[in-house]
Amino acid sequence: METIIHLINIKSVEELPRIEDIIRRPRHQQIKILFEPSVLHLRESYGEDLKETLPNHLIAIHTIDPEINISKLISDEEIILNQAFFIQCAKDYRILGNQLVHLFCKEKKIKLNEKFPSLIFNNLKDKKNQSGKVGKWKYFIHGFHCHFKNIKTGQEIEVPFMFGMEFGVLDPYFFVQFIKSTPKFQPLPVDLHKDYHDGNRILKVLFNLGLLEKINSNLEGHTGIVIKDREKIEINTFTPEDYFEVLKPSSKWSRLLHFFKF
């Protein structure tokens, strides 16, 4: 269901919406409260009160415009009720990510570095190779991910390459984008309107239920979240000195910048 915006113009304290009225609003309705100059001084304090009272809502207090935007997020109860669906989505994400990395390497005739796939993808971050097409998928390499979009179905997935051969690490925004763009998941059993914030709540609840777990990446101190029910994969820690030739006056940091280049 598409998100619609419900406007409320406020000229006096009495016109501020009651908590009960906000809670009763369906999730596809985003509330935009516009403050007239006479009550503009109430915006920040009222917004902060809403944040404390409504933990399952996204309260956005505009820093310039005289407004507050309120969006109801997916609830713990909805996530728990649909946990089997979200877990299947996570499993499918992992399977597809693995398939696409191997398809990419096959079509590009690249030998995959199974310890550190990032070394392969980082070396392709140039104007010629950073984007293109493999099979029925368009791709774009950026940051720590490779974005794939199916030309026919529109399905999208961001495949992480900083966790060795583990390609199922979940990002809140990317995970919801994958769910919403995957034809076989439609219609969704529960509406998702705020991609990052709904995704963040989904991952948090599933993690607390013991269905997801944290894993280390190839970079020391960097972690990700992945489904617990999976074949475990060893993930090695990347040591720049082992993979870059020491060329004076290059330093350790300049070699790291090469590794991190976007």
Tab-separated table of C-alpha atoms in Angstrom, residues 43-172:
chain	number	residue	atom	x	y	z
A	43	ARG	CA	7.707	22.168	17.971
A	44	GLU	CA	10.891	20.803	19.537
A	45	SER	CA	9.510	20.088	23.013
A	46	TYR	CA	6.388	18.459	21.567
A	47	GLY	CA	8.508	16.378	19.185
A	48	GLU	CA	10.809	15.206	21.967
A	49	ASP	CA	7.780	14.187	24.039
A	50	LEU	CA	6.491	12.161	21.086
A	51	LYS	CA	9.834	10.365	20.739
A	52	GLU	CA	9.691	9.330	24.383
A	53	THR	CA	6.028	8.307	24.275
A	54	LEU	CA	5.976	6.565	20.886
A	55	PRO	CA	9.040	4.268	20.588
A	56	ASN	CA	7.452	2.374	17.668
A	57	HIS	CA	7.151	5.554	15.601
A	58	LEU	CA	9.652	7.553	13.595
A	59	ILE	CA	9.455	11.173	14.812
A	60	ALA	CA	11.293	13.550	12.472
A	61	ILE	CA	11.591	17.099	13.810
A	62	HIS	CA	12.589	19.293	10.884
A	63	THR	CA	15.548	21.506	11.724
A	64	ILE	CA	14.531	24.329	9.349
A	65	ASP	CA	10.921	23.985	8.230
A	66	PRO	CA	8.177	24.406	10.889
A	67	GLU	CA	7.072	20.791	10.821
A	68	ILE	CA	7.184	17.360	12.433
A	69	ASN	CA	6.704	14.157	10.423
A	70	ILE	CA	5.365	11.062	12.185
A	71	SER	CA	5.472	7.555	10.717
A	72	LYS	CA	4.295	4.388	12.419
A	73	LEU	CA	6.887	1.632	12.061
A	74	ILE	CA	6.422	-2.123	11.898
A	75	SER	CA	5.700	-3.423	15.400
A	76	ASP	CA	7.427	-6.176	17.363
A	77	GLU	CA	4.183	-8.169	17.214
A	78	GLU	CA	4.013	-7.938	13.416
A	79	ILE	CA	7.637	-9.027	13.083
A	80	ILE	CA	7.178	-11.980	15.433
A	81	LEU	CA	3.980	-13.007	13.634
A	82	ASN	CA	5.801	-12.933	10.278
A	83	GLN	CA	9.198	-14.198	11.441
A	84	ALA	CA	9.075	-17.287	9.195
A	85	PHE	CA	8.557	-15.023	6.169
A	86	PHE	CA	11.473	-12.738	7.064
A	87	ILE	CA	13.768	-15.688	7.750
A	88	GLN	CA	12.941	-17.170	4.336
A	89	CYS	CA	13.697	-13.778	2.779
A	90	ALA	CA	17.090	-13.794	4.526
A	91	LYS	CA	17.832	-17.300	3.262
A	92	ASP	CA	16.874	-16.349	-0.295
A	93	TYR	CA	19.026	-13.209	-0.037
A	94	ARG	CA	22.031	-15.330	0.890
A	95	ILE	CA	21.443	-17.880	-1.895
A	96	LEU	CA	20.948	-15.239	-4.588
A	97	GLY	CA	23.970	-13.237	-3.431
A	98	ASN	CA	26.182	-16.304	-3.727
A	99	GLN	CA	24.801	-17.147	-7.182
A	100	LEU	CA	25.350	-13.627	-8.498
A	101	VAL	CA	28.957	-13.399	-7.309
A	102	HIS	CA	29.772	-16.648	-9.107
A	103	LEU	CA	27.862	-15.529	-12.215
A	104	PHE	CA	29.778	-12.250	-12.164
A	105	CYS	CA	33.170	-13.961	-11.946
A	106	LYS	CA	32.244	-16.507	-14.627
A	107	GLU	CA	31.098	-13.926	-17.167
A	108	LYS	CA	33.970	-11.559	-16.414
A	109	LYS	CA	36.428	-14.468	-16.506
A	110	ILE	CA	37.753	-13.529	-13.071
A	111	LYS	CA	39.271	-15.944	-10.594
A	112	LEU	CA	37.522	-15.339	-7.278
A	113	ASN	CA	39.728	-14.738	-4.258
A	114	GLU	CA	37.784	-16.882	-1.798
A	115	LYS	CA	39.545	-15.461	1.252
A	116	PHE	CA	39.053	-11.830	0.275
A	117	PRO	CA	36.532	-11.291	-2.564
A	118	SER	CA	36.824	-7.561	-1.875
A	119	LEU	CA	40.248	-7.532	-3.569
A	120	ILE	CA	38.540	-8.514	-6.826
A	121	PHE	CA	35.667	-6.034	-6.577
A	122	ASN	CA	37.824	-3.136	-5.375
A	123	ASN	CA	40.059	-3.503	-8.410
A	124	LEU	CA	37.016	-3.071	-10.660
A	125	LYS	CA	36.000	0.303	-9.230
A	126	ASP	CA	36.870	2.303	-12.319
A	127	LYS	CA	34.856	3.912	-15.110
A	128	LYS	CA	35.187	0.889	-17.390
A	129	ASN	CA	34.288	-1.938	-15.004
A	130	GLN	CA	32.376	-0.381	-12.100
A	131	SER	CA	29.010	-0.885	-13.811
A	132	GLY	CA	27.703	-3.133	-16.546
A	133	LYS	CA	25.689	-6.266	-17.180
A	134	VAL	CA	26.076	-9.970	-16.425
A	135	GLY	CA	23.390	-12.404	-17.524
A	136	LYS	CA	20.008	-10.778	-16.918
A	137	TRP	CA	21.391	-8.448	-14.275
A	138	LYS	CA	22.728	-4.913	-14.290
A	139	TYR	CA	25.436	-4.345	-11.700
A	140	PHE	CA	27.149	-1.436	-9.982
A	141	ILE	CA	30.107	-1.822	-7.587
A	142	HIS	CA	30.240	0.679	-4.745
A	143	GLY	CA	31.519	0.836	-1.189
A	144	PHE	CA	31.455	-2.639	0.332
A	145	HIS	CA	28.669	-3.954	-1.934
A	146	CYS	CA	27.827	-4.813	-5.508
A	147	HIS	CA	24.299	-3.788	-6.499
A	148	PHE	CA	22.472	-6.119	-8.881
A	149	LYS	CA	19.123	-5.386	-10.542
A	150	ASN	CA	17.259	-7.908	-12.672
A	151	ILE	CA	16.540	-6.339	-16.053
A	152	LYS	CA	13.252	-8.204	-16.483
A	153	THR	CA	11.740	-8.414	-12.976
A	154	GLY	CA	13.262	-5.357	-11.305
A	155	GLN	CA	14.444	-7.458	-8.351
A	156	GLU	CA	17.310	-5.740	-6.504
A	157	ILE	CA	19.980	-7.018	-4.166
A	158	GLU	CA	23.115	-5.513	-2.650
A	159	VAL	CA	25.691	-8.259	-2.296
A	160	PRO	CA	28.327	-7.651	0.427
A	161	PHE	CA	31.898	-8.647	-0.378
A	162	MET	CA	33.681	-7.839	2.879
A	163	PHE	CA	32.849	-11.130	4.643
A	164	GLY	CA	34.840	-13.682	2.688
A	165	MET	CA	32.503	-16.112	0.925
A	166	GLU	CA	29.579	-15.121	3.155
A	167	PHE	CA	27.293	-13.120	0.856
A	168	GLY	CA	24.191	-13.071	3.045
A	169	VAL	CA	25.061	-10.274	5.468
A	170	LEU	CA	21.990	-8.082	5.959
A	171	ASP	CA	21.760	-4.305	5.927
A	172	PRO	CA	18.392	-2.873	7.119
